Coordinates of C-alpha atoms and ligand atoms in Angstrom, one line a residue:
M6 CA -5.2 1.4 -19.8
N7 CA -4.4 -2.3 -20.1
K8 CA -6.1 -4.3 -17.5
K9 CA -3.9 -6.3 -15.1
W10 CA -4.9 -9.2 -12.9
W11 CA -4.1 -7.2 -9.7
H12 CA -6.0 -4.0 -10.5
D13 CA -9.2 -5.1 -8.6
K14 CA -7.6 -6.9 -5.8
T15 CA -7.5 -6.2 -2.1
A16 CA -4.4 -6.8 -0.1
Y17 CA -3.5 -7.4 3.6
Q18 CA -0.2 -7.2 5.3
I19 CA 0.7 -9.8 7.8
Y20 CA 3.4 -9.2 10.4
P21 CA 4.2 -12.9 10.9
K22 CA 5.9 -12.6 14.2
S23 CA 2.7 -11.1 15.8
F24 CA -0.1 -12.8 13.8
Y25 CA -0.8 -16.2 15.3
D26 CA 1.4 -18.6 17.3
T27 CA 0.7 -22.4 17.0
N28 CA 3.5 -23.9 19.0
G29 CA 3.6 -21.8 22.1
D30 CA 7.0 -20.2 21.6
G31 CA 5.4 -16.7 21.8
I32 CA 6.2 -16.1 18.1
G33 CA 3.7 -16.2 15.3
D34 CA 4.4 -18.8 12.6
L35 CA 3.5 -20.0 9.1
K36 CA 1.2 -22.7 10.5
G37 CA -0.6 -19.9 12.3
I38 CA -1.0 -18.0 9.0
I39 CA -2.3 -21.1 7.2
S40 CA -4.9 -21.6 9.9
K41 CA -6.2 -18.0 9.4
L42 CA -6.5 -18.1 5.6
D43 CA -10.2 -18.7 5.8
Y44 CA -10.6 -15.8 8.2
L45 CA -8.8 -13.5 5.6
K46 CA -10.8 -14.9 2.7
D47 CA -14.0 -14.3 4.5
L48 CA -12.9 -10.7 5.2
G49 CA -12.5 -10.2 1.5
I50 CA -8.7 -10.4 1.0
D51 CA -7.0 -11.6 -2.2
I52 CA -3.4 -10.7 -1.8
I53 CA -1.3 -11.3 1.3
W54 CA 2.0 -9.6 1.9
L55 CA 4.2 -11.2 4.5
S56 CA 6.8 -9.1 6.3
P57 CA 10.1 -11.0 6.1
I58 CA 10.2 -14.6 7.1
Y59 CA 13.7 -15.4 5.8
Q60 CA 16.5 -16.6 8.1
S61 CA 17.6 -13.6 10.1
P62 CA 19.2 -12.6 13.4
F63 CA 16.2 -10.2 13.8
V64 CA 18.2 -7.1 14.7
D65 CA 15.6 -5.3 12.6
Q66 CA 12.8 -7.9 12.9
G67 CA 13.8 -9.8 9.8
Y68 CA 14.7 -6.9 7.6
D69 CA 18.2 -8.1 8.1
I70 CA 18.4 -11.3 6.0
S71 CA 21.2 -13.8 6.5
D72 CA 19.9 -16.4 4.0
Y73 CA 17.4 -15.4 1.2
Y74 CA 16.7 -19.1 0.5
K75 CA 15.7 -20.2 4.0
I76 CA 12.7 -19.7 6.1
D77 CA 13.7 -18.6 9.6
E78 CA 13.1 -21.5 12.0
S79 CA 11.0 -19.4 14.4
F80 CA 8.4 -19.3 11.6
G81 CA 8.6 -22.9 10.5
T82 CA 10.0 -24.7 7.5
M83 CA 10.1 -24.4 3.7
E84 CA 7.5 -27.2 3.7
D85 CA 5.2 -25.0 5.8
F86 CA 5.8 -22.2 3.3
D87 CA 4.9 -24.5 0.4
T88 CA 1.8 -25.6 2.2
L89 CA 0.9 -21.9 2.7
L90 CA 1.3 -21.3 -1.1
A91 CA -0.8 -24.3 -1.9
E92 CA -3.5 -23.4 0.6
A93 CA -3.6 -19.8 -0.6
K94 CA -3.9 -21.0 -4.2
K95 CA -6.9 -23.3 -3.4
R96 CA -8.6 -20.1 -2.1
N97 CA -7.6 -18.0 -5.1
M98 CA -5.3 -16.0 -2.9
Y99 CA -1.9 -14.7 -3.7
I100 CA 1.2 -14.5 -1.6
L101 CA 3.8 -11.6 -1.7
M102 CA 7.2 -11.9 -0.1
D103 CA 9.0 -8.9 1.3
L104 CA 12.0 -8.2 -0.9
V105 CA 14.8 -6.6 1.2
I106 CA 17.7 -6.1 -1.3
N107 CA 19.1 -2.7 -0.4
H108 CA 21.0 -4.5 2.4
C109 CA 21.4 -7.9 4.0
S110 CA 22.4 -9.0 7.4
D111 CA 26.0 -8.8 8.6
K112 CA 25.6 -12.5 9.3
H113 CA 25.0 -13.3 5.6
K114 CA 27.8 -15.4 4.2
W115 CA 28.6 -12.7 1.6
F116 CA 29.3 -10.2 4.4
Q117 CA 31.2 -12.7 6.5
E118 CA 33.5 -13.4 3.5
A119 CA 33.8 -9.7 2.8
L120 CA 35.0 -9.0 6.3
K121 CA 37.8 -11.4 5.9
N122 CA 39.0 -9.5 2.9
P123 CA 37.4 -6.1 2.0
E124 CA 39.4 -5.9 -1.2
G125 CA 38.4 -9.4 -2.3
E126 CA 35.5 -10.7 -4.4
Y127 CA 32.9 -10.4 -1.7
G128 CA 34.2 -7.1 -0.5
D129 CA 32.8 -5.8 -3.8
Y130 CA 29.3 -7.0 -2.8
F131 CA 29.3 -4.1 -0.3
Y132 CA 30.6 -0.6 0.0
F133 CA 34.0 -0.7 1.8
R134 CA 35.9 2.5 1.8
K135 CA 39.0 3.7 3.7
G136 CA 38.5 6.3 6.4
T137 CA 40.7 9.4 6.6
N138 CA 42.7 10.2 9.7
G139 CA 40.7 7.8 11.8
N140 CA 37.4 9.3 10.7
P141 CA 34.7 7.6 8.6
P142 CA 34.7 8.3 4.8
S143 CA 31.9 10.8 5.2
N144 CA 29.5 12.4 7.7
Y145 CA 26.4 10.4 6.8
R146 CA 24.0 9.5 9.6
S147 CA 22.1 6.2 9.2
Y148 CA 18.3 6.1 9.4
F149 CA 18.6 4.4 12.8
G150 CA 21.1 7.0 14.2
K151 CA 24.9 7.4 14.5
S152 CA 27.3 7.2 11.6
A153 CA 26.3 5.2 8.5
W154 CA 29.9 3.9 8.3
Q155 CA 31.1 1.1 10.6
Q156 CA 34.8 0.4 11.0
V157 CA 36.1 -3.1 10.3
E158 CA 38.0 -3.9 13.4
G159 CA 41.7 -3.8 13.1
T160 CA 41.7 -2.1 9.7
D161 CA 41.1 1.4 8.3
Y162 CA 38.2 0.1 6.2
Y163 CA 34.6 1.2 6.9
Y164 CA 31.4 -0.3 5.3
L165 CA 28.3 1.6 4.5
H166 CA 25.0 0.8 6.3
M167 CA 22.1 3.2 5.8
F168 CA 20.1 1.3 8.4
A169 CA 21.6 -0.6 11.4
K170 CA 25.2 -1.5 11.4
E171 CA 24.1 -5.1 11.2
Q172 CA 22.5 -4.2 7.8
P173 CA 25.4 -3.6 5.4
D174 CA 24.3 -2.0 2.1
L175 CA 24.6 -4.2 -1.0
N176 CA 26.7 -2.8 -3.9
W177 CA 24.2 -2.4 -6.8
E178 CA 27.1 -1.4 -9.1
N179 CA 28.4 -4.9 -9.0
P180 CA 26.9 -7.1 -11.8
K181 CA 27.9 -10.3 -9.9
L182 CA 25.8 -9.3 -6.9
L183 CA 23.0 -8.3 -9.2
N184 CA 23.0 -11.7 -10.8
E185 CA 22.8 -13.3 -7.4
L186 CA 19.8 -11.1 -6.5
Y187 CA 18.0 -11.8 -9.8
T188 CA 18.5 -15.5 -9.5
M189 CA 17.1 -15.4 -6.0
I190 CA 14.1 -13.4 -7.0
N191 CA 13.3 -15.7 -9.9
W192 CA 13.7 -18.7 -7.6
W193 CA 10.8 -17.4 -5.4
L194 CA 8.7 -16.5 -8.4
E195 CA 9.3 -20.0 -9.8
K196 CA 8.1 -21.4 -6.5
G197 CA 4.8 -19.6 -7.0
V198 CA 4.8 -16.3 -5.1
A199 CA 2.7 -13.7 -6.9
G200 CA 5.2 -10.9 -6.4
F201 CA 6.9 -8.8 -3.8
R202 CA 6.6 -5.8 -1.6
I203 CA 9.9 -4.1 -2.2
D204 CA 11.7 -2.7 0.8
A205 CA 13.5 0.7 1.0
I206 CA 14.2 0.4 -2.7
I207 CA 14.9 4.1 -3.4
N208 CA 18.1 3.7 -1.4
I209 CA 19.9 1.4 -3.8
K210 CA 21.5 4.1 -5.9
K211 CA 24.5 5.7 -4.1
D212 CA 26.6 8.7 -4.9
L213 CA 29.9 6.8 -5.3
T214 CA 31.9 9.9 -4.4
F215 CA 30.4 9.6 -0.9
Q216 CA 31.2 13.2 -0.3
S217 CA 30.4 14.8 3.1
L218 CA 27.5 17.1 3.1
E219 CA 26.4 20.0 5.2
P220 CA 25.5 18.7 8.7
D221 CA 21.8 18.9 9.7
G222 CA 22.2 18.2 13.4
P223 CA 24.3 19.0 16.5
D224 CA 26.1 15.6 16.0
G225 CA 27.8 17.1 12.9
L226 CA 26.2 14.4 10.7
V227 CA 23.7 14.6 7.9
S228 CA 21.0 12.2 7.2
V229 CA 22.1 9.7 4.5
W230 CA 18.8 10.5 2.9
R231 CA 20.4 13.7 1.5
M232 CA 22.9 11.6 -0.5
V233 CA 20.0 9.6 -2.0
E234 CA 18.1 12.8 -2.8
N235 CA 21.1 14.2 -4.7
V236 CA 22.0 11.3 -6.8
D237 CA 20.4 10.4 -10.2
G238 CA 20.2 7.0 -11.9
V239 CA 18.1 4.8 -9.8
G240 CA 15.7 4.3 -12.7
K241 CA 18.3 2.3 -14.7
L242 CA 18.8 -0.1 -11.8
L243 CA 15.1 -0.5 -11.3
E244 CA 14.4 -1.1 -15.0
D245 CA 17.1 -3.8 -15.2
L246 CA 15.7 -5.4 -12.1
K247 CA 12.2 -5.5 -13.6
K248 CA 13.4 -6.8 -17.0
N249 CA 15.4 -9.6 -15.4
T250 CA 12.8 -10.8 -12.9
F251 CA 9.2 -9.5 -12.3
E252 CA 8.3 -8.8 -16.0
K253 CA 8.8 -12.4 -17.1
Y254 CA 6.3 -13.6 -14.5
Q255 CA 3.7 -10.8 -14.6
A256 CA 4.5 -10.4 -10.9
F257 CA 2.8 -7.9 -8.8
T258 CA 5.2 -5.5 -7.1
V259 CA 4.5 -2.8 -4.6
A260 CA 7.4 -0.5 -3.8
E261 CA 8.2 1.3 -0.6
V262 CA 9.3 4.7 -2.0
F263 CA 9.6 7.7 0.2
N264 CA 10.1 11.2 -1.3
M265 CA 10.2 10.2 -4.9
K266 CA 11.4 13.0 -7.2
K267 CA 8.6 14.9 -8.8
D268 CA 9.0 13.7 -12.4
E269 CA 9.4 10.1 -11.5
L270 CA 5.7 9.1 -11.1
V271 CA 5.2 7.9 -14.7
E272 CA 8.5 6.1 -14.7
F273 CA 7.7 4.3 -11.4
I274 CA 4.1 3.3 -11.7
G275 CA 3.0 4.3 -15.2
E276 CA 1.8 1.7 -17.7
N277 CA 5.4 0.4 -18.2
G278 CA 6.6 1.6 -14.9
H279 CA 9.3 -0.1 -12.8
F280 CA 6.6 -1.4 -10.4
S281 CA 3.0 -2.3 -10.4
T282 CA 2.3 0.2 -7.7
M283 CA 3.8 1.9 -4.7
F284 CA 2.5 3.0 -1.3
D285 CA 1.0 6.4 -0.9
F286 CA 2.8 7.8 2.2
S287 CA 1.7 11.4 1.6
A288 CA -0.5 11.4 4.7
H289 CA 2.1 9.6 6.8
S290 CA 4.8 12.1 5.8
L291 CA 2.7 14.9 7.4
S292 CA 3.7 14.1 10.9
M293 CA 7.4 13.5 10.3
G294 CA 9.6 15.6 12.5
E295 CA 12.5 17.5 11.1
H296 CA 14.9 15.9 13.5
G297 CA 13.1 12.8 14.6
W298 CA 10.0 11.7 16.5
Y299 CA 10.5 14.2 19.2
D300 CA 9.6 17.1 16.9
S301 CA 6.9 15.3 15.0
K302 CA 3.5 17.0 14.8
P303 CA 0.0 15.7 15.1
V304 CA -1.8 15.4 11.7
Q305 CA -4.4 18.1 11.0
F306 CA -7.5 17.0 9.3
M307 CA -7.3 19.5 6.5
D308 CA -3.7 18.5 5.7
F309 CA -4.7 14.9 5.8
K310 CA -7.5 15.5 3.3
K311 CA -5.4 17.7 1.1
A312 CA -2.6 15.2 0.9
L313 CA -4.8 12.3 -0.1
F314 CA -6.8 14.3 -2.6
H315 CA -3.6 15.5 -4.1
S316 CA -2.1 12.1 -4.6
Q317 CA -5.4 10.7 -5.9
Q318 CA -5.6 13.4 -8.5
E319 CA -1.9 13.3 -9.4
C320 CA -2.0 9.6 -10.0
Q321 CA -5.3 8.7 -11.6
E322 CA -4.1 9.4 -15.1
V323 CA -0.8 7.7 -14.5
G324 CA -1.4 4.4 -12.6
F325 CA -2.4 2.9 -9.3
L326 CA -1.3 3.8 -5.8
A327 CA -1.4 1.4 -2.9
N328 CA -3.5 3.0 -0.2
I329 CA -2.7 2.3 3.4
I330 CA -3.7 3.6 6.8
E331 CA -1.0 1.9 8.7
N332 CA 1.8 -0.7 8.4
H333 CA 4.5 -2.3 10.6
D334 CA 6.5 1.0 10.6
E335 CA 3.7 3.3 11.6
P336 CA 1.5 3.9 14.6
R337 CA -2.1 2.8 14.3
G338 CA -4.2 5.0 12.0
V339 CA -7.0 5.3 14.4
N340 CA -4.7 7.2 16.8
R341 CA -2.9 9.1 14.1
F342 CA -5.4 10.3 11.6
L343 CA -8.6 10.6 13.7
P344 CA -9.4 13.5 16.0
D345 CA -9.7 12.6 19.7
H346 CA -13.4 12.4 19.7
A347 CA -13.3 9.9 16.8
Q348 CA -10.7 7.4 18.2
N349 CA -13.3 4.8 18.6
P350 CA -15.1 2.1 16.6
A351 CA -17.2 4.7 14.7
G352 CA -14.1 6.5 13.7
A353 CA -12.4 3.3 12.7
K354 CA -15.2 2.6 10.3
M355 CA -15.1 6.1 8.9
L356 CA -11.3 6.0 8.3
G357 CA -11.5 2.5 6.8
T358 CA -14.2 3.6 4.3
I359 CA -12.6 6.7 3.0
S360 CA -9.3 4.9 2.5
I361 CA -10.6 1.7 1.0
L362 CA -12.9 3.3 -1.6
L363 CA -10.1 5.5 -2.9
R364 CA -8.7 4.7 -6.4
G365 CA -5.8 2.3 -6.0
I366 CA -5.0 -1.0 -4.4
P367 CA -6.2 -1.1 -0.8
F368 CA -3.7 -2.6 1.7
L369 CA -5.0 -3.4 5.1
Y370 CA -2.6 -4.0 7.9
Q371 CA -3.3 -6.8 10.4
G372 CA -5.6 -5.6 13.2
Q373 CA -6.8 -2.6 11.2
E374 CA -10.0 -4.5 10.5
I375 CA -10.9 -4.7 14.2
G376 CA -9.8 -1.1 14.8
M377 CA -6.6 -1.9 16.8
Q378 CA -5.0 1.0 18.6
N379 CA -1.6 2.1 19.8
C380 CA -0.3 0.2 22.7
P381 CA 0.7 2.1 25.9
M382 CA 4.1 1.0 27.2
D383 CA 5.3 1.8 30.8
S384 CA 9.0 1.9 30.1
I385 CA 11.5 2.2 27.2
D386 CA 12.5 -1.4 28.1
D387 CA 9.1 -2.7 26.9
Y388 CA 10.0 -1.7 23.4
D389 CA 11.8 -4.1 21.1
D390 CA 12.1 -1.9 18.0
I391 CA 15.6 -0.7 17.2
S392 CA 14.3 2.6 15.7
T393 CA 12.3 3.3 18.9
H394 CA 15.4 3.0 21.1
N395 CA 17.3 5.3 18.8
E396 CA 14.5 7.9 18.7
Y397 CA 14.3 7.8 22.5
L398 CA 18.0 8.6 22.8
T399 CA 17.7 11.4 20.2
A400 CA 14.8 12.8 22.2
L401 CA 16.9 12.8 25.4
E402 CA 19.9 14.4 23.6
A403 CA 17.5 17.1 22.4
G404 CA 16.8 17.9 26.0
L405 CA 13.5 16.1 26.7
S406 CA 13.0 14.4 30.0
K407 CA 12.7 10.6 30.2
D408 CA 8.9 10.9 30.6
E409 CA 8.6 13.2 27.7
A410 CA 10.9 11.0 25.5
L411 CA 8.8 7.9 26.5
K412 CA 5.6 9.8 25.5
V413 CA 7.1 10.6 22.1
C414 CA 7.7 6.9 21.6
C415 CA 4.2 6.0 22.7
L416 CA 2.9 8.2 20.0
N417 CA 5.3 7.2 17.2
S418 CA 6.8 3.8 17.9
R419 CA 6.8 1.2 15.2
D420 CA 5.9 -1.3 18.0
N421 CA 2.5 0.3 18.2
A422 CA 1.6 -1.8 15.2
R423 CA 3.7 -4.8 16.1
T424 CA 1.9 -5.9 19.2
P425 CA 0.2 -9.3 18.9
M426 CA -3.0 -9.7 16.9
Q427 CA -6.0 -9.7 19.2
W428 CA -8.0 -12.9 18.4
D429 CA -10.1 -13.3 21.5
A430 CA -10.5 -12.4 25.2
S431 CA -8.5 -15.4 26.5
A432 CA -5.0 -14.9 27.9
N433 CA -2.6 -13.1 25.6
A434 CA -5.5 -12.3 23.3
G435 CA -5.5 -15.9 22.0
F436 CA -2.3 -15.1 20.1
T437 CA -0.2 -17.5 22.0
S438 CA -0.6 -20.0 24.9
Q439 CA 2.7 -18.9 26.4
T440 CA 4.5 -15.6 26.8
P441 CA 4.3 -13.4 23.7
W442 CA 7.5 -11.9 22.3
L443 CA 6.0 -8.4 22.6
K444 CA 3.4 -7.0 25.0
V445 CA -0.2 -7.6 24.1
N446 CA -2.3 -4.4 24.1
P447 CA -4.3 -4.4 27.4
N448 CA -7.4 -3.4 25.5
Y449 CA -7.7 -6.9 24.0
K450 CA -10.5 -8.1 26.3
D451 CA -12.9 -5.7 24.7
L452 CA -11.2 -5.4 21.3
N453 CA -10.7 -8.7 19.6
V454 CA -11.8 -10.7 16.5
K455 CA -14.0 -13.2 18.3
A456 CA -16.1 -10.5 20.0
Q457 CA -16.4 -8.6 16.8
L458 CA -17.5 -11.6 14.7
A459 CA -20.4 -12.0 17.1
D460 CA -21.5 -8.4 16.9
E461 CA -23.0 -7.3 13.6
N462 CA -22.3 -3.6 14.4
S463 CA -18.6 -4.2 15.0
V464 CA -15.7 -2.7 13.0
L465 CA -14.9 -6.1 11.7
C466 CA -18.4 -6.8 10.3
Y467 CA -18.4 -3.4 8.8
Y468 CA -15.1 -3.9 7.1
K469 CA -16.5 -7.1 5.5
K470 CA -19.4 -5.2 4.1
L471 CA -17.1 -2.5 2.9
L472 CA -14.8 -4.9 1.1
A473 CA -17.8 -6.8 -0.3
L474 CA -19.2 -3.5 -1.7
R475 CA -15.9 -2.7 -3.3
K476 CA -15.8 -6.1 -4.9
S477 CA -19.4 -6.5 -5.7
P478 CA -20.2 -7.4 -9.4
E479 CA -22.1 -4.1 -9.7
Y480 CA -19.5 -1.8 -8.4
R481 CA -16.2 -3.6 -8.8
E482 CA -15.3 -1.8 -12.1
L483 CA -16.3 1.5 -10.8
F484 CA -14.2 1.2 -7.6
T485 CA -11.3 -0.1 -9.7
Y486 CA -11.2 2.2 -12.7
G487 CA -13.6 5.0 -11.8
K488 CA -12.4 8.5 -11.6
F489 CA -11.8 10.2 -8.2
V490 CA -13.6 13.5 -7.9
P491 CA -13.1 15.5 -4.6
L492 CA -16.2 17.0 -3.0
F493 CA -16.5 19.7 -0.3
E494 CA -12.8 20.4 -0.5
D495 CA -12.8 23.4 1.9
D496 CA -15.2 22.0 4.5
P497 CA -13.2 21.6 7.7
D498 CA -15.2 18.4 8.8
L499 CA -16.1 16.5 5.7
F500 CA -14.0 14.0 3.9
A501 CA -16.1 13.4 0.7
Y502 CA -15.5 12.3 -2.8
E503 CA -17.1 10.7 -5.8
R504 CA -16.0 7.8 -7.9
T505 CA -17.4 7.8 -11.4
L506 CA -17.3 5.5 -14.4
E507 CA -19.3 5.6 -17.5
G508 CA -22.2 7.7 -16.2
K509 CA -22.3 5.8 -12.9
T510 CA -21.5 7.6 -9.7
V511 CA -20.8 6.6 -6.1
T512 CA -20.5 9.2 -3.4
V513 CA -18.6 8.7 -0.2
L514 CA -19.4 11.1 2.6
A515 CA -17.7 11.1 6.0
N516 CA -18.2 13.6 8.9
F517 CA -15.0 13.9 10.9
G518 CA -16.5 16.7 12.9
R519 CA -17.8 16.7 16.5
T520 CA -21.4 17.6 15.6
A521 CA -24.0 16.5 13.1
K522 CA -23.9 18.2 9.8
T523 CA -26.5 18.7 7.0
L524 CA -25.3 19.1 3.5
T525 CA -26.8 19.7 0.1
L526 CA -25.9 17.3 -2.6
A527 CA -26.6 16.9 -6.3
I528 CA -28.0 13.4 -5.5
G529 CA -31.7 13.1 -5.4
S530 CA -33.8 11.3 -2.7
E531 CA -33.8 8.3 -4.9
A532 CA -30.1 7.6 -4.3
D533 CA -29.5 4.2 -2.9
I534 CA -27.6 3.9 0.3
L535 CA -24.9 1.3 -0.4
L536 CA -23.3 1.5 3.0
N537 CA -23.9 3.3 6.2
S538 CA -21.8 3.1 9.4
Q539 CA -24.7 4.1 11.7
P540 CA -28.2 2.9 12.0
Q541 CA -29.9 6.0 10.6
A542 CA -29.6 7.9 7.4
D543 CA -31.4 11.1 6.8
I544 CA -31.7 11.9 3.1
H545 CA -34.5 14.1 1.5
N546 CA -34.6 16.3 -1.5
G547 CA -30.9 16.3 -2.0
Q548 CA -30.2 17.1 1.7
I549 CA -28.3 14.7 3.8
S550 CA -27.5 14.7 7.5
L551 CA -24.5 13.0 8.9
N552 CA -23.9 12.4 12.6
S553 CA -20.5 13.0 14.1
C554 CA -18.2 10.1 12.8
Q555 CA -20.8 8.8 10.4
V556 CA -20.0 7.7 6.9
I557 CA -22.5 7.0 4.2
V558 CA -21.9 5.7 0.7
T559 CA -24.6 6.3 -1.9
G560 CA -24.9 5.1 -5.4
Ligands
TEU28 O1 11.6 0.9 6.0 C1 12.3 1.9 5.3 C2 12.2 3.2 5.9 O2 12.5 4.2 5.3 C3 11.9 3.2 7.4 O3 13.1 3.3 8.1 C4 11.0 4.3 7.9 O4 11.6 5.5 7.5 C5 10.9 4.1 9.4 O5 10.5 2.8 9.7 C6 9.9 5.1 9.9 O6 10.0 4.9 11.3 C7 11.8 -0.4 5.6 C8 11.0 -1.4 6.5 O7 9.6 -1.2 6.3 C9 11.4 -1.2 7.9 O8 10.7 -2.0 8.7 C10 12.9 -1.6 8.0 O9 13.4 -1.3 9.3 C11 13.7 -0.8 7.0 O10 13.2 -0.8 5.7 C12 15.1 -1.5 6.8 O11 14.9 -2.7 6.1
CA29 CA1 5.4 -20.1 17.0

């Protein structure tokens, strides 16, 4: 395997709106990010992915871009961005932008022009189709609910939007549009960004017949996902994208790909794949409901373990996955993947360890390093997220009471991860001096960066040790290139595996169970303890005892 510059790096996702506000408007900003670079460096971060900071009407929190060449004023200016790049570079850190090119905002000038004349030049940047007998061209349901076709007022034209109606899909069959996108991407790479996280990219290939499919819900619609699933040919678009942009700059790309087709793994992230890496969502997909959040299921430990073991084994001969516990679309991992008795600092350390020492590129999400948790909301009006409001309605339509529907949102909402970063115990968790744009989690007085920096047993101090171990001169190669070998696969409490490289082995042992557990291992009593989440470790003669929620790494 050819070594690449990003193989041994650790990444961190910033959700800029909720990271750190320096001018008191309640919205995080670029100056805020710059002021926290040392914090991230100290944590052990190399690569920073910024959720979208482009100009946007924020219908979907910046994933609706109205100008790809501008920084939204709520975040600062292009000068601030250049300063961020320069300051990151000084610290040997890399910046990734979020590349949202399946769709843009309905306020983008392309779309504004297109609306004036759907049959004109800009009309062909999007998918405009005529409806039949006053009905949309097909029965697709958008990811955010209701028809994926929106009628253009006063005409019989509709345009396709797989997400919100304010996010019209871009026509990837149009070479002119592609040229505009390539030029824009190269412009950012020339500027010095190290690469991109690539949004919703699997959706770019459409079945141009746009034929209706069998409905999958009482609304008579079918998830637009079915159309994506049935169409071939995304690979050609992705390869052209890479050749015209990323490849020339050795850019690092991490793709957001859900439900890839089985045989696409090599094509996507193999040695010459379309992307450097892509997120492993196998554990996240476990809780997805068939019809929405209201029929989502809690994740069972054995399923969680099986899913991760499977993707580790499937990918290790092929390429690198990007391992995550949470992101801005998901509830907090501590609440989602840990059993009730482990939803505490001990559990957070355990979950962090098993994830970060897997083979692949670790991606932390802001607040994960202090064990941030889901945020309780008292009313649906406290939620900002467009998807949460849609899922709430879907739950009501399915017959849930208002209280039940709210509960469903509390468990699943994307806003769980979007509440402001908890910096200290002062008002608004030190995130802003004024009113934050989204509620701060009330647990911030006990759970914040400042308190954890001062406590050597905190989740944060533990994460620092964990990342330092992964990047230590002695173990860096092993954690980067070493084979993943599962251990105790059938044990209902243990999450355990080895990483091995050239005769060297590291063993990761975590006890997710409620009670202590003694196990017999091939390691002798001479094994060094490289990391231990609790004060004591009990190893003799190949026997090791783990308390509930304890994780030990030996080497
Ligand atoms: O997410 C794509 C995507 O498939 C999500 O809709 C996901 O299924 C959902 O968030 C689960 O609740 C990306 C971005 O990460 C997301 O924030 C955007 O809303 C979306 O694309 C549209 O750009
Ligand atoms: Ca601000």
